[in-house]
Amino acid sequence: MGNGAGTDDHDLVLRADNITRRYGAVVALADASLSLRRGEVMGLVGDNGAGKSTLLKVLSGAVIPDSGSIVVDGSPVSFKRPSDAMNAGIETVYQDLALVDTMSAVQNVYLGREELSRNPLLKALNVVDDRGMRKQARDTLAELKVGIQTVNVSVKGMSGGQRQCLAIARALIWGRRIVILDEPTAALGVRESQQVLELIGRLRDHGVSVILVSHNMQQLVQVADRVTVMRLGRSIAVRDVKDVTPEQIVGLITGALPADAQAPEDTATVIS
Ligand SMILES: Nc1ncnc2c1ncn2[C@@H]1O[C@H](COP(=O)(O)OP(=O)(O)O)[C@@H](O)[C@H]1O
Ligand SMILES: [Mg+2]
């Protein structure tokens, strides 16, 4: 595929190939591809309008692509709605978090899961008493070292970092394989950002694979294993983070550094 960082198919938990999505005349995604290994953090970077959010939405079932293929754990999938992606083990934490202020941390962890109750395990959890839910939420938050003392107080008084950590913990409880994070530290201060980055590291230690969109190159190289660079709807380069500097990533984003070679049939459709 012309990816600088070669990928062995057997350890891929997710593979999206040649994803295209148009909005009228706008080509949001043009043959974009992305692969994700088990237990890795994949950074996804690109200028505004490069197609990052659209690609995340395709992977989370919120947007249906015009063409392209997605394979999860070796099986082709076709997401028609967000619950399809959730059922495949993909959890997305959006920037605005979707936590409900007036509900407790534990209630937020379980929010909106009723629709998944076809799964017998989740069905059982739905009838579990409050105490059982509180205990599971507390155990997971403790395991992740999320600094939330009481899981049954409302999230209203929580800091931005605590809220982000809670949303990520919720993702871990419900979708243990793949977590998609869209700029999780964008609204946070330095110390809280650090907490969130450490939590992302612990997700990886649990074998979870993470796709992380970030504009902060310092944070990205701190936590990501690889990075996929997008330009004008295309994935134009993949790098092992240990092989590049933040400046080189910026160069790939802006075009100061050249894209990886495209297959000949691709070059005919390059947008300029
Ligand atoms: N719902 C939509 N309707 C029309 N155009 C859209 C829509 N979503 C995204 N786009 C366009 O697709 C391109 C890629 O957008 P987006 O995926 O949001 O990029 P990024 O997240 O990298 O900033 C942009 O030109 C954007 O204006
Ligand atoms: Mg975006």
Tab-separated table of C-alpha atoms and ligand atoms in Angstrom:
chain	number	residue	atom	x	y	z
A	1	MET	CA	0.000	0.000	0.000
A	2	GLY	CA	3.008	2.285	-0.078
A	3	ASN	CA	2.971	2.678	3.684
A	4	GLY	CA	6.390	3.486	5.078
A	5	ALA	CA	5.671	1.539	8.243
A	6	GLY	CA	4.835	-1.949	7.011
A	7	THR	CA	1.897	-3.766	8.554
A	8	ASP	CA	1.586	-7.466	9.225
A	9	ASP	CA	-2.030	-8.308	8.588
A	10	HIS	CA	-2.230	-10.849	11.386
A	11	ASP	CA	-1.889	-8.333	14.198
A	12	LEU	CA	-4.300	-5.784	12.711
A	13	VAL	CA	-7.486	-5.227	14.688
A	14	LEU	CA	-8.806	-2.785	12.119
A	15	ARG	CA	-8.082	-2.049	8.532
A	16	ALA	CA	-9.873	0.543	6.402
A	17	ASP	CA	-8.965	0.649	2.722
A	18	ASN	CA	-9.718	3.134	-0.044
A	19	ILE	CA	-12.517	4.877	1.820
A	20	THR	CA	-14.215	7.552	-0.300
A	21	ARG	CA	-16.947	9.918	0.845
A	22	ARG	CA	-18.285	12.887	-1.100
A	23	TYR	CA	-20.587	15.659	0.013
A	24	GLY	CA	-21.915	16.997	-3.271
A	25	ALA	CA	-18.874	18.365	-5.062
A	26	VAL	CA	-16.711	18.165	-1.919
A	27	VAL	CA	-14.535	15.085	-1.673
A	28	ALA	CA	-14.128	14.650	2.084
A	29	LEU	CA	-12.330	11.310	1.735
A	30	ALA	CA	-10.532	10.154	-1.397
A	31	ASP	CA	-9.219	6.585	-1.084
A	32	ALA	CA	-8.226	7.086	2.542
A	33	SER	CA	-6.719	4.085	4.308
A	34	LEU	CA	-5.809	3.366	7.893
A	35	SER	CA	-4.614	0.310	9.772
A	36	LEU	CA	-4.549	-0.319	13.495
A	37	ARG	CA	-2.558	-2.975	15.313
A	38	ARG	CA	-3.523	-4.668	18.536
A	39	GLY	CA	-2.496	-2.556	21.516
A	40	GLU	CA	-1.146	0.403	19.596
A	41	VAL	CA	-1.953	4.093	19.636
A	42	MET	CA	-2.335	5.389	16.082
A	43	GLY	CA	-2.149	9.147	15.744
A	44	LEU	CA	-4.281	10.673	12.993
A	45	VAL	CA	-3.157	14.111	11.866
A	46	GLY	CA	-3.850	16.586	9.094
A	47	ASP	CA	-4.798	20.167	8.451
A	48	ASN	CA	-8.365	21.403	8.964
A	49	GLY	CA	-10.540	19.858	6.273
A	50	ALA	CA	-8.132	16.979	5.618
A	51	GLY	CA	-10.878	14.444	6.367
A	52	LYS	CA	-9.933	13.251	9.858
A	53	SER	CA	-13.380	13.661	11.395
A	54	THR	CA	-15.104	12.130	8.387
A	55	LEU	CA	-12.814	9.093	8.593
A	56	LEU	CA	-13.521	8.737	12.332
A	57	LYS	CA	-17.251	8.979	11.607
A	58	VAL	CA	-16.976	6.244	8.989
A	59	LEU	CA	-15.133	4.024	11.484
A	60	SER	CA	-17.724	4.722	14.184
A	61	GLY	CA	-20.738	4.100	11.951
A	62	ALA	CA	-21.952	7.696	11.968
A	63	VAL	CA	-21.219	8.259	8.256
A	64	ILE	CA	-21.640	5.656	5.515
A	65	PRO	CA	-18.838	5.777	2.916
A	66	ASP	CA	-19.514	5.847	-0.831
A	67	SER	CA	-16.923	3.115	-1.331
A	68	GLY	CA	-14.098	1.326	0.403
A	69	SER	CA	-13.767	-1.572	2.804
A	70	ILE	CA	-13.418	-1.983	6.554
A	71	VAL	CA	-12.162	-5.148	8.216
A	72	VAL	CA	-12.341	-5.673	11.983
A	73	ASP	CA	-10.462	-8.612	13.470
A	74	GLY	CA	-10.174	-10.156	10.030
A	75	SER	CA	-13.882	-9.936	9.188
A	76	PRO	CA	-15.341	-7.481	6.669
A	77	VAL	CA	-17.884	-5.140	8.253
A	78	SER	CA	-20.411	-2.685	6.874
A	79	PHE	CA	-21.519	-0.142	9.453
A	80	LYS	CA	-24.951	1.389	8.882
A	81	ARG	CA	-25.312	3.047	12.275
A	82	PRO	CA	-23.192	3.747	15.390
A	83	SER	CA	-24.518	0.683	17.225
A	84	ASP	CA	-23.050	-1.510	14.448
A	85	ALA	CA	-19.586	-0.157	15.233
A	86	MET	CA	-20.147	-0.508	18.984
A	87	ASN	CA	-21.188	-4.125	18.505
A	88	ALA	CA	-17.930	-4.679	16.616
A	89	GLY	CA	-16.033	-3.392	19.664
A	90	ILE	CA	-15.365	0.171	18.483
A	91	GLU	CA	-16.007	3.001	20.928
A	92	THR	CA	-15.798	6.662	20.028
A	93	VAL	CA	-15.265	9.467	22.529
A	94	TYR	CA	-16.299	12.709	20.877
A	95	GLN	CA	-14.826	16.031	21.862
A	96	ASP	CA	-18.052	17.225	23.478
A	97	LEU	CA	-18.100	14.027	25.524
A	98	ALA	CA	-21.856	13.516	25.713
A	99	LEU	CA	-21.847	13.135	29.478
A	100	VAL	CA	-25.016	14.149	31.274
A	101	ASP	CA	-24.326	16.736	33.980
A	102	THR	CA	-27.128	15.803	36.306
A	103	MET	CA	-26.331	12.108	36.304
A	104	SER	CA	-23.694	10.401	38.392
A	105	ALA	CA	-20.434	9.039	37.059
A	106	VAL	CA	-21.751	5.493	37.252
A	107	GLN	CA	-24.995	6.412	35.517
A	108	ASN	CA	-22.949	8.042	32.763
A	109	VAL	CA	-20.877	4.909	32.372
A	110	TYR	CA	-24.042	2.937	31.645
A	111	LEU	CA	-25.879	5.650	29.732
A	112	GLY	CA	-27.593	4.650	26.501
A	113	ARG	CA	-26.551	1.023	26.555
A	114	GLU	CA	-30.073	-0.356	26.692
A	115	GLU	CA	-30.181	-0.578	22.920
A	116	LEU	CA	-27.339	-3.108	23.018
A	117	SER	CA	-29.290	-5.503	25.187
A	118	ARG	CA	-29.466	-8.153	22.456
A	119	ASN	CA	-26.100	-9.186	23.888
A	120	PRO	CA	-27.019	-11.516	26.774
A	121	LEU	CA	-24.186	-10.212	28.953
A	122	LEU	CA	-25.333	-6.612	28.609
A	123	LYS	CA	-28.896	-7.692	29.101
A	124	ALA	CA	-27.875	-9.230	32.376
A	125	LEU	CA	-26.056	-6.054	33.369
A	126	ASN	CA	-29.152	-3.971	32.694
A	127	VAL	CA	-31.028	-5.803	35.399
A	128	VAL	CA	-28.074	-5.719	37.753
A	129	ASP	CA	-28.775	-3.590	40.819
A	130	ASP	CA	-27.200	-0.204	41.395
A	131	ARG	CA	-24.691	-1.663	43.788
A	132	GLY	CA	-23.305	-4.044	41.190
A	133	MET	CA	-23.032	-1.233	38.655
A	134	ARG	CA	-21.317	1.037	41.135
A	135	LYS	CA	-18.853	-1.675	42.021
A	136	GLN	CA	-17.958	-2.421	38.407
A	137	ALA	CA	-17.569	1.267	37.591
A	138	ARG	CA	-15.461	1.794	40.721
A	139	ASP	CA	-13.256	-1.206	39.940
A	140	THR	CA	-12.640	-0.081	36.366
A	141	LEU	CA	-11.953	3.518	37.355
A	142	ALA	CA	-9.569	2.295	40.077
A	143	GLU	CA	-7.860	-0.117	37.682
A	144	LEU	CA	-7.306	2.786	35.303
A	145	LYS	CA	-6.231	5.029	38.177
A	146	VAL	CA	-8.884	7.574	37.245
A	147	GLY	CA	-8.995	10.010	40.137
A	148	ILE	CA	-12.707	10.010	40.786
A	149	GLN	CA	-13.368	9.341	44.462
A	150	THR	CA	-17.081	8.751	44.453
A	151	VAL	CA	-18.648	7.284	41.370
A	152	ASN	CA	-22.162	8.050	42.543
A	153	VAL	CA	-21.852	11.851	42.696
A	154	SER	CA	-23.027	13.903	39.711
A	155	VAL	CA	-20.465	14.751	37.024
A	156	LYS	CA	-21.439	18.434	37.175
A	157	GLY	CA	-18.611	19.291	39.550
A	158	MET	CA	-15.945	17.345	37.658
A	159	SER	CA	-13.051	19.002	35.892
A	160	GLY	CA	-12.623	18.691	32.126
A	161	GLY	CA	-9.896	16.117	32.631
A	162	GLN	CA	-11.986	13.990	34.980
A	163	ARG	CA	-14.862	14.096	32.528
A	164	GLN	CA	-12.600	13.043	29.655
A	165	CYS	CA	-11.142	10.231	31.766
A	166	LEU	CA	-14.635	9.076	32.709
A	167	ALA	CA	-15.698	9.023	29.059
A	168	ILE	CA	-12.601	7.003	28.152
A	169	ALA	CA	-13.209	4.613	31.045
A	170	ARG	CA	-16.763	4.163	29.796
A	171	ALA	CA	-15.349	3.286	26.398
A	172	LEU	CA	-13.077	0.705	28.004
A	173	ILE	CA	-15.898	-0.884	29.992
A	174	TRP	CA	-18.040	-1.292	26.895
A	175	GLY	CA	-15.694	-1.666	23.967
A	176	ARG	CA	-12.484	-3.182	25.044
A	177	ARG	CA	-10.799	-3.491	21.665
A	178	ILE	CA	-10.767	-0.182	19.813
A	179	VAL	CA	-11.195	3.321	21.179
A	180	ILE	CA	-11.414	6.387	18.934
A	181	LEU	CA	-10.537	9.734	20.514
A	182	ASP	CA	-11.127	13.037	18.710
A	183	GLU	CA	-8.838	15.665	20.244
A	184	PRO	CA	-9.306	14.518	23.834
A	185	THR	CA	-6.991	17.164	25.304
A	186	ALA	CA	-8.090	20.137	23.178
A	187	ALA	CA	-9.959	21.828	26.019
A	188	LEU	CA	-7.654	20.773	28.861
A	189	GLY	CA	-4.797	22.382	30.768
A	190	VAL	CA	-1.290	20.937	30.926
A	191	ARG	CA	-1.728	18.786	34.031
A	192	GLU	CA	-5.101	17.396	32.979
A	193	SER	CA	-3.828	16.706	29.485
A	194	GLN	CA	-1.037	14.699	31.065
A	195	GLN	CA	-3.554	12.632	33.044
A	196	VAL	CA	-5.512	11.871	29.889
A	197	LEU	CA	-2.325	10.899	28.020
A	198	GLU	CA	-1.363	8.563	30.859
A	199	LEU	CA	-4.819	7.020	30.708
A	200	ILE	CA	-4.391	6.435	26.977
A	201	GLY	CA	-1.114	4.663	27.792
A	202	ARG	CA	-2.943	2.443	30.269
A	203	LEU	CA	-5.596	1.601	27.678
A	204	ARG	CA	-2.777	0.367	25.482
A	205	ASP	CA	-1.360	-1.652	28.376
A	206	HIS	CA	-4.769	-3.344	28.557
A	207	GLY	CA	-4.398	-4.404	24.915
A	208	VAL	CA	-6.830	-1.773	23.659
A	209	SER	CA	-6.020	-0.143	20.314
A	210	VAL	CA	-6.501	3.613	20.106
A	211	ILE	CA	-6.970	6.043	17.217
A	212	LEU	CA	-6.086	9.510	18.442
A	213	VAL	CA	-6.700	12.734	16.527
A	214	SER	CA	-4.522	15.538	17.837
A	215	HIS	CA	-3.085	18.838	16.672
A	216	ASN	CA	-0.518	18.762	19.457
A	217	MET	CA	2.607	17.136	18.001
A	218	GLN	CA	4.457	17.029	21.335
A	219	GLN	CA	1.598	15.120	22.955
A	220	LEU	CA	1.227	12.934	19.912
A	221	VAL	CA	4.831	11.761	19.800
A	222	GLN	CA	4.646	11.182	23.555
A	223	VAL	CA	1.757	8.719	23.374
A	224	ALA	CA	1.435	7.400	19.789
A	225	ASP	CA	3.241	4.391	18.291
A	226	ARG	CA	2.489	5.302	14.677
A	227	VAL	CA	0.984	8.245	12.898
A	228	THR	CA	-1.162	8.441	9.777
A	229	VAL	CA	-0.996	11.767	7.949
A	230	MET	CA	-3.967	12.976	5.909
A	231	ARG	CA	-3.994	15.623	3.228
A	232	LEU	CA	-7.040	16.622	1.148
A	233	GLY	CA	-8.998	13.497	1.981
A	234	ARG	CA	-6.105	11.126	1.374
A	235	SER	CA	-3.888	9.227	3.775
A	236	ILE	CA	-0.546	10.310	2.382
A	237	ALA	CA	1.964	8.845	4.835
A	238	VAL	CA	2.285	6.411	7.729
A	239	ARG	CA	5.274	6.620	10.063
A	240	ASP	CA	6.576	4.902	13.146
A	241	VAL	CA	6.690	7.747	15.649
A	242	LYS	CA	10.178	6.760	16.755
A	243	ASP	CA	11.408	7.468	13.212
A	244	VAL	CA	10.136	11.065	12.922
A	245	THR	CA	10.363	14.395	14.698
A	246	PRO	CA	7.313	16.561	15.412
A	247	GLU	CA	8.692	18.972	12.800
A	248	GLN	CA	8.766	16.242	10.172
A	249	ILE	CA	5.152	15.331	10.932
A	250	VAL	CA	4.197	18.982	10.463
A	251	GLY	CA	6.124	18.948	7.177
A	252	LEU	CA	4.081	15.971	5.980
A	253	ILE	CA	0.858	17.720	7.019
A	254	THR	CA	1.650	20.961	5.211
A	255	GLY	CA	3.228	19.404	2.148
A	256	ALA	CA	6.714	20.743	2.885
A	257	LEU	CA	7.710	17.073	2.881
A	258	PRO	CA	6.515	14.865	0.023
A	259	ALA	CA	3.745	12.305	0.361
A	260	ASP	CA	4.585	8.622	0.133
A	261	ALA	CA	4.428	7.291	-3.405
A	262	GLN	CA	0.903	6.484	-4.550
A	263	ALA	CA	-0.079	3.559	-6.680
A	264	PRO	CA	-0.122	4.673	-10.366
A	265	GLU	CA	-3.922	4.449	-10.635
A	266	ASP	CA	-4.217	6.765	-7.631
A	267	THR	CA	-2.089	9.556	-9.008
A	268	ALA	CA	-4.571	10.244	-11.780
A	269	THR	CA	-7.152	11.359	-9.243
A	270	VAL	CA	-4.966	13.442	-6.943
A	271	ILE	CA	-6.796	16.630	-5.973
A	272	SER	CA	-4.824	19.812	-6.423
B	1	LIG	N1	-21.614	16.969	6.572
B	1	LIG	C1	-20.834	17.592	5.674
B	1	LIG	N2	-21.371	18.288	4.651
B	1	LIG	C2	-20.603	18.881	3.741
B	1	LIG	N3	-19.250	18.872	3.761
B	1	LIG	C3	-18.659	18.225	4.765
B	1	LIG	C4	-19.402	17.546	5.762
B	1	LIG	N4	-18.526	16.961	6.627
B	1	LIG	C5	-17.296	17.267	6.185
B	1	LIG	N5	-17.367	18.027	5.068
B	1	LIG	C6	-16.223	18.534	4.293
B	1	LIG	O1	-15.316	17.474	4.102
B	1	LIG	C7	-13.973	17.922	4.253
B	1	LIG	C8	-13.297	17.155	5.362
B	1	LIG	O2	-13.856	17.549	6.595
B	1	LIG	P1	-13.464	16.898	7.987
B	1	LIG	O3	-13.541	15.429	7.877
B	1	LIG	O4	-14.294	17.540	9.030
B	1	LIG	O5	-11.929	17.330	8.136
B	1	LIG	P2	-11.015	17.472	9.447
B	1	LIG	O6	-11.683	16.771	10.567
B	1	LIG	O7	-9.705	16.865	9.058
B	1	LIG	O8	-10.878	18.935	9.709
B	1	LIG	C9	-14.061	19.420	4.493
B	1	LIG	O9	-13.919	20.071	3.258
B	1	LIG	C10	-15.441	19.587	5.049
B	1	LIG	O10	-15.926	20.880	4.786
B	2	MG	MG	-12.294	17.506	12.471
